[in-house]
Amino acid sequence: MQNNNKSERVRSDEKIALLNDQVAGNGLISRRHLLGLSLAGAGGLVTSSVLAADAGLLTRPAWSMTPGRDPSEYGNPSSHAAQIKRLAPAPNAISPGTGASRTPLHLLQGTITPNSLHFERHHSGVPDIDPAQHRLVLHGMVRQPLEFSYEDLLAYPMVSRVHFLECSGNSGGNSSGASASDGSAGGIHGLLSCAEWTGVRLSTLLDEAGVAAGASWITATGADAASLGRSVPLDKALRDVIIALYQNGEPIRPEQGYPMRMFVPGWEGNVSVKWLTQIKVTDGPANFRDETSRYTELLPDGKSLQFTYPMGVKSVITSPSGQMTLTRHGLHEVTGLAWSGSGSIRRVEISADGGRTWADALIDADQRELALTRFRLPWLWEGAEAVLQSRATDSAGNVQPSRAAWVAQYSPANRYHFNGIQSWAVSAQGEVKNVYA
Ligand SMILES: Nc1nc2c(c(=O)[nH]1)N[C@H]1C(S)=C(S)[C@@H](COP(=O)(O)O)O[C@H]1N2
Ligand SMILES: [Mo]
């Protein structure tokens, strides 16, 4: 992906040592090389430049010769990183504000999505809400209906939780078509982000209102023009749902539901109602538009699944990934993201030969529940064609299905909850492409 005049730096003795540590076909190398147990010189197989012996003192660039600019009130990324943007479509002329922008997963590292790059999915645009005028009403089957202002909620005890958010339509492009469409990791899978969400437990507010006997669901509605509404079983609402007020430490962004959103960990993004204005305690689901006309999965026999909330166990290699080009032979790090709506990630396997052989990637030992996990594995690429795949297993024992196994479960019309294995083909020229394998 960089600089090619270093490609010849794979010395043959280093290469032999690395290949002795091959753990799966087509050049996958033991993850112990990422643990500081590296072979001498393996670091040199990447891209660092050799400093010429006679280089002498480094020349000082212009920016080292004069004071830089002053501190500022609200920071921005480097102007040299300006290409790292959400993948946003042209404005929707027919239905203003309706649409989505995607997180550029292939341009980011780690697991936390910067707020400015959190994906967006709006059914009727982003309302400009004045928090002083906004109210959250809690009513229905309760002892005492309550109304909260933004100020009121800020005074409640809060919790902070790192969780992913994924639209159930994420990766849906890979669910259909005779062949895979061209795309980047973010373009295909970027209706996915992960943040630290801080807010008030819904159970705290429900306790205060007093849930009546016989109540079994809550229904939540947003203050946007779409009046998006969703139903959530009461046991989930009491377990881990929060009324999120902060995202990565600052007030949640307008795009994410300012001044408050319901955040439902691990479940399809649609249920995390933004611009939350109403919660009603009920004895059944409301069957809102967004849980009948959409967000159901059509099966081969013409029936549909409804209230399929948790997101499936899933992973995607973000580098090397679609639309990238490997410009040198040698050692590369295969890296990506894994997550599950049913717990934490226990294992990620990687294949470089289209699923014939697999090796365990390195993941941090201490994995968070319902959050993104970063995985890595060294790969020695010397110009052979390859098909890179990743396969995640979660703490509940669920294993990410092949694309074919996923497709067989549903009607061809269904695009929701796609979690089949992503295949990236690498050509002899190093071009990486989305393929169905
Ligand atoms: N009120 C309201 N809530 C909403 C939506 C919306 O359009 N209006 N979109 C939903 C969908 S489909 C998803 S995937 C997530 C997206 O959250 P984000 O835009 O913060 O990424 O919000 C959900 N909550
Ligand atoms: Mo969504």
Short mmCIF file of N, CA and C in Angstrom, two decimals, residues 1 81-87 102-110 112-114 117 184-187 190 317-324 335 337 374:
data_model
loop_
_atom_site.label_atom_id
_atom_site.label_comp_id
_atom_site.label_asym_id
_atom_site.label_seq_id
_atom_site.Cartn_x
_atom_site.Cartn_y
_atom_site.Cartn_z
N MET A 1 0.81 -1.19 0.00
CA MET A 1 0.00 0.00 0.00
C MET A 1 0.85 1.26 0.00
N ALA A 81 -5.25 14.81 6.35
CA ALA A 81 -6.09 13.62 6.53
C ALA A 81 -7.52 13.90 6.06
N ALA A 82 -7.66 14.91 5.19
CA ALA A 82 -9.00 15.37 4.80
C ALA A 82 -9.74 14.36 3.92
N GLN A 83 -9.03 13.35 3.42
CA GLN A 83 -9.72 12.34 2.60
C GLN A 83 -10.51 11.35 3.45
N ILE A 84 -10.32 11.41 4.77
CA ILE A 84 -11.03 10.47 5.65
C ILE A 84 -12.39 11.07 5.98
N LYS A 85 -13.37 10.68 5.19
CA LYS A 85 -14.71 11.26 5.29
C LYS A 85 -15.75 10.15 5.29
N ARG A 86 -16.95 10.49 5.77
CA ARG A 86 -18.07 9.55 5.61
C ARG A 86 -18.37 9.39 4.13
N LEU A 87 -18.84 8.21 3.77
CA LEU A 87 -19.22 7.94 2.39
C LEU A 87 -20.69 8.33 2.28
N ARG A 102 -21.94 6.43 5.40
CA ARG A 102 -21.26 5.27 5.97
C ARG A 102 -19.92 5.64 6.58
N THR A 103 -19.54 4.90 7.61
CA THR A 103 -18.23 5.09 8.24
C THR A 103 -17.15 4.50 7.33
N PRO A 104 -16.06 5.26 7.06
CA PRO A 104 -15.00 4.73 6.18
C PRO A 104 -14.11 3.75 6.95
N LEU A 105 -14.64 2.56 7.22
CA LEU A 105 -13.97 1.58 8.09
C LEU A 105 -12.55 1.28 7.65
N HIS A 106 -12.32 1.32 6.33
CA HIS A 106 -11.02 0.94 5.77
C HIS A 106 -9.98 2.03 5.96
N LEU A 107 -10.40 3.23 6.42
CA LEU A 107 -9.46 4.34 6.61
C LEU A 107 -9.18 4.59 8.08
N LEU A 108 -9.77 3.77 8.96
CA LEU A 108 -9.66 3.99 10.40
C LEU A 108 -8.94 2.82 11.06
N GLN A 109 -8.50 3.02 12.30
CA GLN A 109 -7.87 1.96 13.08
C GLN A 109 -8.50 1.91 14.46
N GLY A 110 -8.10 0.91 15.26
CA GLY A 110 -8.69 0.77 16.58
C GLY A 110 -10.14 0.36 16.47
N ILE A 112 -12.88 2.55 18.11
CA ILE A 112 -13.82 3.63 18.44
C ILE A 112 -14.00 4.53 17.21
N THR A 113 -15.23 4.81 16.86
CA THR A 113 -15.50 5.66 15.70
C THR A 113 -15.53 7.13 16.15
N PRO A 114 -14.72 7.99 15.54
CA PRO A 114 -14.80 9.41 15.88
C PRO A 114 -16.22 9.92 15.60
N LEU A 117 -17.40 10.84 12.20
CA LEU A 117 -17.44 9.77 11.18
C LEU A 117 -18.43 8.67 11.53
N SER A 184 -15.69 -0.66 -1.33
CA SER A 184 -14.68 -0.66 -0.27
C SER A 184 -15.29 -1.27 0.99
N ALA A 185 -14.46 -1.53 1.98
CA ALA A 185 -14.99 -2.09 3.24
C ALA A 185 -16.02 -1.14 3.84
N GLY A 186 -15.72 0.17 3.83
CA GLY A 186 -16.68 1.13 4.37
C GLY A 186 -17.92 1.25 3.51
N GLY A 187 -17.73 1.21 2.19
CA GLY A 187 -18.86 1.33 1.27
C GLY A 187 -19.84 0.18 1.41
N GLY A 190 -20.14 -0.12 6.05
CA GLY A 190 -19.96 1.05 6.91
C GLY A 190 -21.21 1.58 7.60
N ILE A 317 -12.60 -7.91 7.13
CA ILE A 317 -11.22 -7.45 7.02
C ILE A 317 -11.27 -6.04 6.44
N THR A 318 -10.68 -5.08 7.16
CA THR A 318 -10.70 -3.69 6.68
C THR A 318 -9.43 -3.34 5.91
N SER A 319 -8.37 -4.15 6.07
CA SER A 319 -7.16 -3.96 5.28
C SER A 319 -6.37 -5.27 5.24
N PRO A 320 -6.00 -5.76 4.05
CA PRO A 320 -6.33 -5.19 2.74
C PRO A 320 -7.80 -5.43 2.43
N SER A 321 -8.45 -4.46 1.77
CA SER A 321 -9.88 -4.61 1.47
C SER A 321 -10.20 -3.93 0.15
N GLY A 322 -11.46 -4.07 -0.27
CA GLY A 322 -11.91 -3.68 -1.60
C GLY A 322 -11.41 -2.31 -2.04
N GLN A 323 -10.96 -2.23 -3.27
CA GLN A 323 -10.50 -1.00 -3.93
C GLN A 323 -9.11 -0.56 -3.47
N MET A 324 -8.46 -1.35 -2.59
CA MET A 324 -7.06 -1.04 -2.27
C MET A 324 -6.17 -1.77 -3.27
N THR A 335 -5.92 -6.96 8.91
CA THR A 335 -6.61 -6.48 10.12
C THR A 335 -8.06 -6.17 9.80
N LEU A 337 -12.38 -5.89 11.80
CA LEU A 337 -13.29 -5.72 12.94
C LEU A 337 -14.23 -6.91 13.04
N ARG A 374 -10.94 -5.54 17.44
CA ARG A 374 -9.94 -5.43 16.36
C ARG A 374 -9.15 -6.74 16.31
#
